[in-house]
PDB file of C-alpha atoms in Angstrom:
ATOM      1  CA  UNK Y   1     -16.259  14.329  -8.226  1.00 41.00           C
ATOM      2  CA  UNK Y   2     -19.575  15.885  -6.816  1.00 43.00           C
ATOM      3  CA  UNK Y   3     -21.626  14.171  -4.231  1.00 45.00           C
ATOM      4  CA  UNK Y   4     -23.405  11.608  -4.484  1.00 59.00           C
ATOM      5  CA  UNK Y   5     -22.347   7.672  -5.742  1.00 77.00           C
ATOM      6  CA  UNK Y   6     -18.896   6.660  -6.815  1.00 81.00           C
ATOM      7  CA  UNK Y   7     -20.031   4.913  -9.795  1.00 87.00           C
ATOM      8  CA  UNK Y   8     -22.789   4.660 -11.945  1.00 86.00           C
ATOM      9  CA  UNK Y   9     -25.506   1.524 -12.146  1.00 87.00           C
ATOM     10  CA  UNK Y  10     -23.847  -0.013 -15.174  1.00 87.00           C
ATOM     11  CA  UNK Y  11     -20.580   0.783 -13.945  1.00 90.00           C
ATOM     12  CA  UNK Y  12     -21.667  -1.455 -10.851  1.00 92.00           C
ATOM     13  CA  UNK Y  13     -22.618  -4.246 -12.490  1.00 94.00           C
ATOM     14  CA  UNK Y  14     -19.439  -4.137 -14.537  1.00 95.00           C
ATOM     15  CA  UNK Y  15     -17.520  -4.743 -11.179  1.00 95.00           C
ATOM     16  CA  UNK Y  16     -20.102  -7.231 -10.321  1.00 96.00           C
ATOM     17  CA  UNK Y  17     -20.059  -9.270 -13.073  1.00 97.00           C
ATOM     18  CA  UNK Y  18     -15.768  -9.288 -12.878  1.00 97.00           C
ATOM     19  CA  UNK Y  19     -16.246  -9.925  -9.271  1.00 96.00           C
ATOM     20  CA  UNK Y  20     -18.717 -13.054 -10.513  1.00 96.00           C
ATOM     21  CA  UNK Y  21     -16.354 -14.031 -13.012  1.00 96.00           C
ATOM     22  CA  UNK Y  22     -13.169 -13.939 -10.715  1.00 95.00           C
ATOM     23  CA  UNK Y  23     -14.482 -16.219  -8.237  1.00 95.00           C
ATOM     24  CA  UNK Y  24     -15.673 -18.894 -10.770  1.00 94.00           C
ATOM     25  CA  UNK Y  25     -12.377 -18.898 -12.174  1.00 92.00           C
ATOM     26  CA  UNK Y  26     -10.645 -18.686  -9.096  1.00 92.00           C
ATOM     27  CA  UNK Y  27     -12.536 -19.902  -6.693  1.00 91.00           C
ATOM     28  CA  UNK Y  28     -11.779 -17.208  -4.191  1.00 94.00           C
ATOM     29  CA  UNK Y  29     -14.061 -14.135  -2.937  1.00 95.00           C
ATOM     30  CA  UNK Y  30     -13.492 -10.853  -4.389  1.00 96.00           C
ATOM     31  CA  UNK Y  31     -14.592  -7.583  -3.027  1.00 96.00           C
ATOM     32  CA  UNK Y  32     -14.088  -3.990  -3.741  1.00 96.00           C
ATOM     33  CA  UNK Y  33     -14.138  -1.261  -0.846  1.00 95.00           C
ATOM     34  CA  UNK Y  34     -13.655   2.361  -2.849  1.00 94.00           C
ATOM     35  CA  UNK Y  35     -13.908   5.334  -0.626  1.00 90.00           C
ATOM     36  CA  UNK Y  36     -12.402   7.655   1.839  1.00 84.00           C
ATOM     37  CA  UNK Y  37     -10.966   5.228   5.083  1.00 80.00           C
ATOM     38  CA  UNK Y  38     -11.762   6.605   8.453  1.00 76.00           C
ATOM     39  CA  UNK Y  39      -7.820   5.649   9.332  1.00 82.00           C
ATOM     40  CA  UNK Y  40      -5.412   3.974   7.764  1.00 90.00           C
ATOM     41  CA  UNK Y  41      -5.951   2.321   4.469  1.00 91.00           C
ATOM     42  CA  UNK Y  42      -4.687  -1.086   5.079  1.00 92.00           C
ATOM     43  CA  UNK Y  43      -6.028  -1.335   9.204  1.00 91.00           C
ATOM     44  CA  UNK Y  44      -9.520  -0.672   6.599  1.00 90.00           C
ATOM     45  CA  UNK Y  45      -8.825  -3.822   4.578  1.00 92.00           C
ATOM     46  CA  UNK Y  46      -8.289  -5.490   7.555  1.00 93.00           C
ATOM     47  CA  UNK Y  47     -11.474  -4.961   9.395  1.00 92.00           C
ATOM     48  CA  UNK Y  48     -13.393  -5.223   6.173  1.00 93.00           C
ATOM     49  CA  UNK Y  49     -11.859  -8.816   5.792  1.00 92.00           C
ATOM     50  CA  UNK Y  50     -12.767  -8.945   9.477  1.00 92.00           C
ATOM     51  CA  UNK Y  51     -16.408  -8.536   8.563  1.00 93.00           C
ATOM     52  CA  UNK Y  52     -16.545 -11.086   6.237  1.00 93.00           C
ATOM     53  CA  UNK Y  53     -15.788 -13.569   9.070  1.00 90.00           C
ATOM     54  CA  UNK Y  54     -15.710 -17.091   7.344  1.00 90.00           C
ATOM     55  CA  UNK Y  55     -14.982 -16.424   4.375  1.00 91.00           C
ATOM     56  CA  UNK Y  56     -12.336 -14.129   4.770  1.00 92.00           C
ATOM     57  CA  UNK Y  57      -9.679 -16.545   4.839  1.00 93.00           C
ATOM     58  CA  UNK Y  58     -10.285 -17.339   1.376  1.00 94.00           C
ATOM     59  CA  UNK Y  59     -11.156 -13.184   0.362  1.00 95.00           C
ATOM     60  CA  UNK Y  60      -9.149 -10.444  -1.611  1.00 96.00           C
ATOM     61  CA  UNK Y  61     -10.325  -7.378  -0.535  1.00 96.00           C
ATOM     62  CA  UNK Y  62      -8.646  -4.397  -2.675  1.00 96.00           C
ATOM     63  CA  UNK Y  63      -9.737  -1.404  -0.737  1.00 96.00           C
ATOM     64  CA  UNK Y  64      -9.309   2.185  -2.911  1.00 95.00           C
ATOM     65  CA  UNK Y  65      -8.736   5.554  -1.681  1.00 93.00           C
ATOM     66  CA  UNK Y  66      -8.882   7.995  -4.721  1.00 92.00           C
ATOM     67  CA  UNK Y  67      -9.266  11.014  -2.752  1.00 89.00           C
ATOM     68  CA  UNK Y  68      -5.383   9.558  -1.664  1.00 91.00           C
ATOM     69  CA  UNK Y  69      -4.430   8.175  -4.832  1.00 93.00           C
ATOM     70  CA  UNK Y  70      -3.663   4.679  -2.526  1.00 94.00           C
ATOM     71  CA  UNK Y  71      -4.650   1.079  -2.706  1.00 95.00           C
ATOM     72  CA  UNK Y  72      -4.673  -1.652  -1.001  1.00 96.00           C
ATOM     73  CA  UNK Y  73      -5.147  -5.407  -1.903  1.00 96.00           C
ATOM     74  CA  UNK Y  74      -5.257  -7.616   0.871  1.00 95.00           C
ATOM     75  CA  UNK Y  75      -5.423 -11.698   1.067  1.00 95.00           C
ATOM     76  CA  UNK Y  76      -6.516 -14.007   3.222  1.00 94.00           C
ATOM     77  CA  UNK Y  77      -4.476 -16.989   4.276  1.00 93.00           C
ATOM     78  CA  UNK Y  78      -5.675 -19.341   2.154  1.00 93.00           C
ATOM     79  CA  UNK Y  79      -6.209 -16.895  -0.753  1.00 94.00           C
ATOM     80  CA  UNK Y  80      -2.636 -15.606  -0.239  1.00 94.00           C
ATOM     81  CA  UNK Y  81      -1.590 -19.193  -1.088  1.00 92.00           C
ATOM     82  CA  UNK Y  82      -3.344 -18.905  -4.632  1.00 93.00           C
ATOM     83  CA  UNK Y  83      -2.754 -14.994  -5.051  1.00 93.00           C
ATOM     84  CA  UNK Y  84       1.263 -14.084  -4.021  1.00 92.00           C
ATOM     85  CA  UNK Y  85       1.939 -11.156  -2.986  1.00 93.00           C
ATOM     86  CA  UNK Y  86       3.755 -10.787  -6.769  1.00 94.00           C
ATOM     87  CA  UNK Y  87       0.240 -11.573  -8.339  1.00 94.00           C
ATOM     88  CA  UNK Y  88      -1.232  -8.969  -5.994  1.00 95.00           C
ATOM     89  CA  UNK Y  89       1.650  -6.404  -7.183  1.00 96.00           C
ATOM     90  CA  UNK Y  90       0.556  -6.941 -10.663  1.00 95.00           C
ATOM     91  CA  UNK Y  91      -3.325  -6.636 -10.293  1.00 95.00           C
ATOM     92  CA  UNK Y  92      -2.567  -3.368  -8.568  1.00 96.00           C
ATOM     93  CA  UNK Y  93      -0.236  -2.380 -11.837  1.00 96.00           C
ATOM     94  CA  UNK Y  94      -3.349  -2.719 -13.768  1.00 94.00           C
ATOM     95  CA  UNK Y  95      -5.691  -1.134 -11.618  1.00 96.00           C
ATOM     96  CA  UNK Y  96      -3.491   2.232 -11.372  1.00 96.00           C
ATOM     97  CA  UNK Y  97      -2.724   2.439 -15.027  1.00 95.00           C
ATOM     98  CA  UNK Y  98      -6.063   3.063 -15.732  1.00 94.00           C
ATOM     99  CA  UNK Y  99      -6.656   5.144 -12.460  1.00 93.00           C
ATOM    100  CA  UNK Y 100      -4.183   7.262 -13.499  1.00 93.00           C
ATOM    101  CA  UNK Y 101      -5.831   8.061 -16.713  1.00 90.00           C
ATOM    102  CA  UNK Y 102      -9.465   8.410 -15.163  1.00 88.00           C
ATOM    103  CA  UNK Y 103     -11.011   5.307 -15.356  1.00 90.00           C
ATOM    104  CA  UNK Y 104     -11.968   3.774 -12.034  1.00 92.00           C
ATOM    105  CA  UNK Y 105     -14.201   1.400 -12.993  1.00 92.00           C
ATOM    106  CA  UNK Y 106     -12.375  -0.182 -15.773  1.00 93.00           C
ATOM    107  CA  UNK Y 107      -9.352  -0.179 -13.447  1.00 95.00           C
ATOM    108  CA  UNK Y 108     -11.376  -2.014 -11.038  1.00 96.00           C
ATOM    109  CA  UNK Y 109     -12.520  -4.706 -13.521  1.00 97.00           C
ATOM    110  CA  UNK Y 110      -9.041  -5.498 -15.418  1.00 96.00           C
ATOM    111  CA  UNK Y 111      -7.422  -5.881 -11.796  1.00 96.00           C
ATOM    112  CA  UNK Y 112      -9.742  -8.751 -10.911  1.00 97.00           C
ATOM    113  CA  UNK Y 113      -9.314  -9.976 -13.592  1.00 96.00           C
ATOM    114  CA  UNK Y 114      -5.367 -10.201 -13.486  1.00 96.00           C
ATOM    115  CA  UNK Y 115      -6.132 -11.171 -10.192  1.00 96.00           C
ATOM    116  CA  UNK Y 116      -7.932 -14.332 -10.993  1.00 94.00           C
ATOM    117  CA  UNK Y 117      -5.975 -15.291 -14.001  1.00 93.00           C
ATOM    118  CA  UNK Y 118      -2.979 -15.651 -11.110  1.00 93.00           C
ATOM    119  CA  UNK Y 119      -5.067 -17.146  -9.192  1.00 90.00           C
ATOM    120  CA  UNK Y 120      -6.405 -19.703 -11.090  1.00 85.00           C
ATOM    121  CA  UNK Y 121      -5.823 -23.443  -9.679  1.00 77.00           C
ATOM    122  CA  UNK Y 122      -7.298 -26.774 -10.174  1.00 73.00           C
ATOM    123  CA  UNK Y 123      -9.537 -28.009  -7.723  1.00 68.00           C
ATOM    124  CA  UNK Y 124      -9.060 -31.000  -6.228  1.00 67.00           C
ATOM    125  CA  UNK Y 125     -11.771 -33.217  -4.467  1.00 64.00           C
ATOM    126  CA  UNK Y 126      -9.843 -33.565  -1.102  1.00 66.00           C
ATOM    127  CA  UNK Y 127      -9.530 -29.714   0.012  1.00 60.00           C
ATOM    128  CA  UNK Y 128     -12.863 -28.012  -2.391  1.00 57.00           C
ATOM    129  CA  UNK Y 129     -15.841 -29.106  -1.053  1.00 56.00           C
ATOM    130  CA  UNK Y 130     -18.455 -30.774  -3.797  1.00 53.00           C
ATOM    131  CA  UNK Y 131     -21.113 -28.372  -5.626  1.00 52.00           C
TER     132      UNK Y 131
ATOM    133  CA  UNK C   1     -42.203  39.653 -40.885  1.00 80.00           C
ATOM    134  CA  UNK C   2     -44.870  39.256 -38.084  1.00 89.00           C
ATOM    135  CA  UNK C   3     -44.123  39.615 -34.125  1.00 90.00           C
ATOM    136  CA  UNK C   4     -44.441  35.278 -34.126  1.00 91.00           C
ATOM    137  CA  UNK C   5     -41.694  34.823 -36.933  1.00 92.00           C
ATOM    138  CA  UNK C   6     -39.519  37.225 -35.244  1.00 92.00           C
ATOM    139  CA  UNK C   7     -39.750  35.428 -31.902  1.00 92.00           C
ATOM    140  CA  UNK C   8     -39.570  32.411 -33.796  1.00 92.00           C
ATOM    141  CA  UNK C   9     -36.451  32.844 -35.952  1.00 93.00           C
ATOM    142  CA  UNK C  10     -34.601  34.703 -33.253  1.00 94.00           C
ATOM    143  CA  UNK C  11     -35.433  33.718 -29.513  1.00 94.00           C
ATOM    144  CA  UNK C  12     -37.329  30.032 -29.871  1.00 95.00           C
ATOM    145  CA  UNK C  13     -34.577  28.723 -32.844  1.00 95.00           C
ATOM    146  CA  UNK C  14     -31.289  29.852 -30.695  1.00 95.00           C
ATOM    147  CA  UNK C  15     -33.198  28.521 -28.082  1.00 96.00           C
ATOM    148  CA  UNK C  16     -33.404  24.945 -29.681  1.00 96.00           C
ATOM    149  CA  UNK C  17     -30.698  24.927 -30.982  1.00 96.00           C
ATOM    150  CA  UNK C  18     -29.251  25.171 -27.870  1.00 96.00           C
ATOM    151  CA  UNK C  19     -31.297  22.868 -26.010  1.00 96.00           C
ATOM    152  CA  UNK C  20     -29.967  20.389 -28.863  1.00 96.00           C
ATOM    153  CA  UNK C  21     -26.434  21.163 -28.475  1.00 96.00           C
ATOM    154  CA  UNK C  22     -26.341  20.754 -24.935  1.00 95.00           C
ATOM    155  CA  UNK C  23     -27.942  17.493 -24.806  1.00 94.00           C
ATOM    156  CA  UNK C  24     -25.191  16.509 -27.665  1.00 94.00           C
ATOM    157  CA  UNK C  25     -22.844  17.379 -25.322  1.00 92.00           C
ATOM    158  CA  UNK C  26     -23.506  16.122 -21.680  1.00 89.00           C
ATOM    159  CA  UNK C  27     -25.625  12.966 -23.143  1.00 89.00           C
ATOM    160  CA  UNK C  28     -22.230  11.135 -23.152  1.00 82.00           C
ATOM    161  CA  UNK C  29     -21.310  11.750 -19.767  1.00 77.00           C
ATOM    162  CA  UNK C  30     -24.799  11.329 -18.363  1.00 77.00           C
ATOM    163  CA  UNK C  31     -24.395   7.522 -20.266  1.00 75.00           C
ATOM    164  CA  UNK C  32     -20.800   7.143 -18.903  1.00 69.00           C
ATOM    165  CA  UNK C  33     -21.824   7.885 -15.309  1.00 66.00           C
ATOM    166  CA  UNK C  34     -19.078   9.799 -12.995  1.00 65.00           C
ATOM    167  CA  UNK C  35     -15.882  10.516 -14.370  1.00 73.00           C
ATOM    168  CA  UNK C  36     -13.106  10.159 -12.019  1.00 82.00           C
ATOM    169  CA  UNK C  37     -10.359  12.806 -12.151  1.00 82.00           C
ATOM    170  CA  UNK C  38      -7.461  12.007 -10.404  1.00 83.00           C
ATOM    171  CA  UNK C  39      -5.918  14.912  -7.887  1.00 79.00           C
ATOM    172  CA  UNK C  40      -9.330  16.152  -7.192  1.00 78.00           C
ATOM    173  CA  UNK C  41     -11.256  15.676  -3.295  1.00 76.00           C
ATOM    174  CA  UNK C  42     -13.616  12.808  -3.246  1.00 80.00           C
ATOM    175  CA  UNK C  43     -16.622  13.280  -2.222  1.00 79.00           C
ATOM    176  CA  UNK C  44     -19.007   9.870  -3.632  1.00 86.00           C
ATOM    177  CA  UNK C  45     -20.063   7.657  -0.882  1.00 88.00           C
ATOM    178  CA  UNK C  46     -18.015   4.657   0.644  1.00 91.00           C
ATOM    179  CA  UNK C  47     -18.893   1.784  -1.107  1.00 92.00           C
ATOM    180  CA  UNK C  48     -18.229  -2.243  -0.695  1.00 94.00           C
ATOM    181  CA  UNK C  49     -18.939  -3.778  -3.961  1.00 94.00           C
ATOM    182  CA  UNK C  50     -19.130  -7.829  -3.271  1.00 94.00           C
ATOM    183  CA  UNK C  51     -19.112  -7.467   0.315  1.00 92.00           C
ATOM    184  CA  UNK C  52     -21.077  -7.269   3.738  1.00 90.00           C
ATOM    185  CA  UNK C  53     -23.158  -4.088   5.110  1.00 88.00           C
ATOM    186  CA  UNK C  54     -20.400  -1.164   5.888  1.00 85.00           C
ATOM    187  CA  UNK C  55     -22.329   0.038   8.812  1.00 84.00           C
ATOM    188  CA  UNK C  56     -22.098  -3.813  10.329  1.00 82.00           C
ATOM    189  CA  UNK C  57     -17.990  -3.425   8.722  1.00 82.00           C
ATOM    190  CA  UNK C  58     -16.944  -1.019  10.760  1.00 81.00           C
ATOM    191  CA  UNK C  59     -18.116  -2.756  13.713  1.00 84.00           C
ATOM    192  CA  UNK C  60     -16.517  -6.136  13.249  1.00 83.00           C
ATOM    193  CA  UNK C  61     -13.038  -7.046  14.620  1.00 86.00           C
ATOM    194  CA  UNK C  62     -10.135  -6.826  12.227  1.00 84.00           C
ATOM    195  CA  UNK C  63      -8.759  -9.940  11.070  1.00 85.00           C
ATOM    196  CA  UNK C  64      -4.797 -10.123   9.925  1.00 86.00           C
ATOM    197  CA  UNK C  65      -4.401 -10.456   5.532  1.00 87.00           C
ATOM    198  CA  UNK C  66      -2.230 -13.143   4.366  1.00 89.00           C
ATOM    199  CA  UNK C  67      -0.353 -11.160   2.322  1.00 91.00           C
ATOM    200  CA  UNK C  68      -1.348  -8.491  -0.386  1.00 92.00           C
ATOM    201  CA  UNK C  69       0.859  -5.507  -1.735  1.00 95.00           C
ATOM    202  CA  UNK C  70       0.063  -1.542  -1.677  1.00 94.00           C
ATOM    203  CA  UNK C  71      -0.155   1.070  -4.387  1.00 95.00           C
ATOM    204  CA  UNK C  72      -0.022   4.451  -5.194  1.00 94.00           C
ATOM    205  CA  UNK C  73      -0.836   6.210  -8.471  1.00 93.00           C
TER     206      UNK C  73
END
């Protein structure tokens, strides 16, 4: 991979549309960290769910390290009551089947949208806030 | 044959042709955007697609998941 960005502008807006599509069917924030981590992988999904301070409790971060061949897919509390850590297991499956074979994007956007399919829950008026 | 049709027939046709080959070839890839190959370095940019500044990210204080699961492939 030379230097330079990780994906390419349509590639982006693939993720970005799954990410869009994951949270209305979900109702829980997606986001996608890929790159080298300063330390270790999952201490990186944890300040990165850090950052998103509100709203983490209700985030999936899945943080990528291809230089490592390592993910990570990390849940907030109240997301990780949606999303198990068996529903997380099988969004990675997904991902790294198609990593394996090259394709980082399209690894990217059938994970979230494993992801959200196992996440999926009704609302109810008492615990979602109304639109 | 004149001096033009030489050049013509045997420097600017290969030339073409070649031209037109190439772009045949690495149009694709240009289209595709980066190909990820798996067991080579990294080298693209950190990148947090559907998420905050990273700059602002690596200042913020980390914040303990709820669950999640690691991967390798």
């Amino acid at each position: 991979m030379p230097a330079g960005d990780a994906f390419s502008a349509a590639q982006v807006e693939a993720i970005e549309r799954a990410i869009a599509h994951a949270h209305a069917e979900s109702d829980l924030t997606y986001s996608v960290f890929v790159g080298a981590p300063d330390g270790d992988l999952r201490d990186q999904g944890r300040q990165l769910l850090g950052a998103l301070g509100a709203d983490a409790d209700r985030s999936v971060v899945v943080v990528i390290d291809p230089a490592h061949r390592r993910l990570e897919i990390l849940t907030g509390p109240t997301a990780a009551r949606y999303l198990d850590d068996r529903a997380t297991a099988l969004g990675a499956m997904s991902m790294t089947s198609s990593f394996a074979a090259g394709d980082l994007a399209g690894g990217i956007v059938a994970g979230l949208h494993t992801l959200s399919e196992h996440a999926r829950h009704p609302r109810t008026l008492h615990t979602n806030p109304v639109d | 044959m004149s001096t033009v049709e030489i050049l013509g027939w045997f420097v600017l046709l290969p030339l073409a042709l070649y031209v037109v080959i190439g772009l045949l070839v690495y149009t694709p890839s240009w289209v595709r955007g980066p190909k990820y190959r798996p067991g080579l370095s990294w080298w693209a940019e950190p990148i947090w697609i559907g998420g905050r500044d990273l700059e602002a990210a690596a200042q913020s204080e980390s914040v303990r998941e709820g669950g999640g699961c690691s991967a390798r492939w």
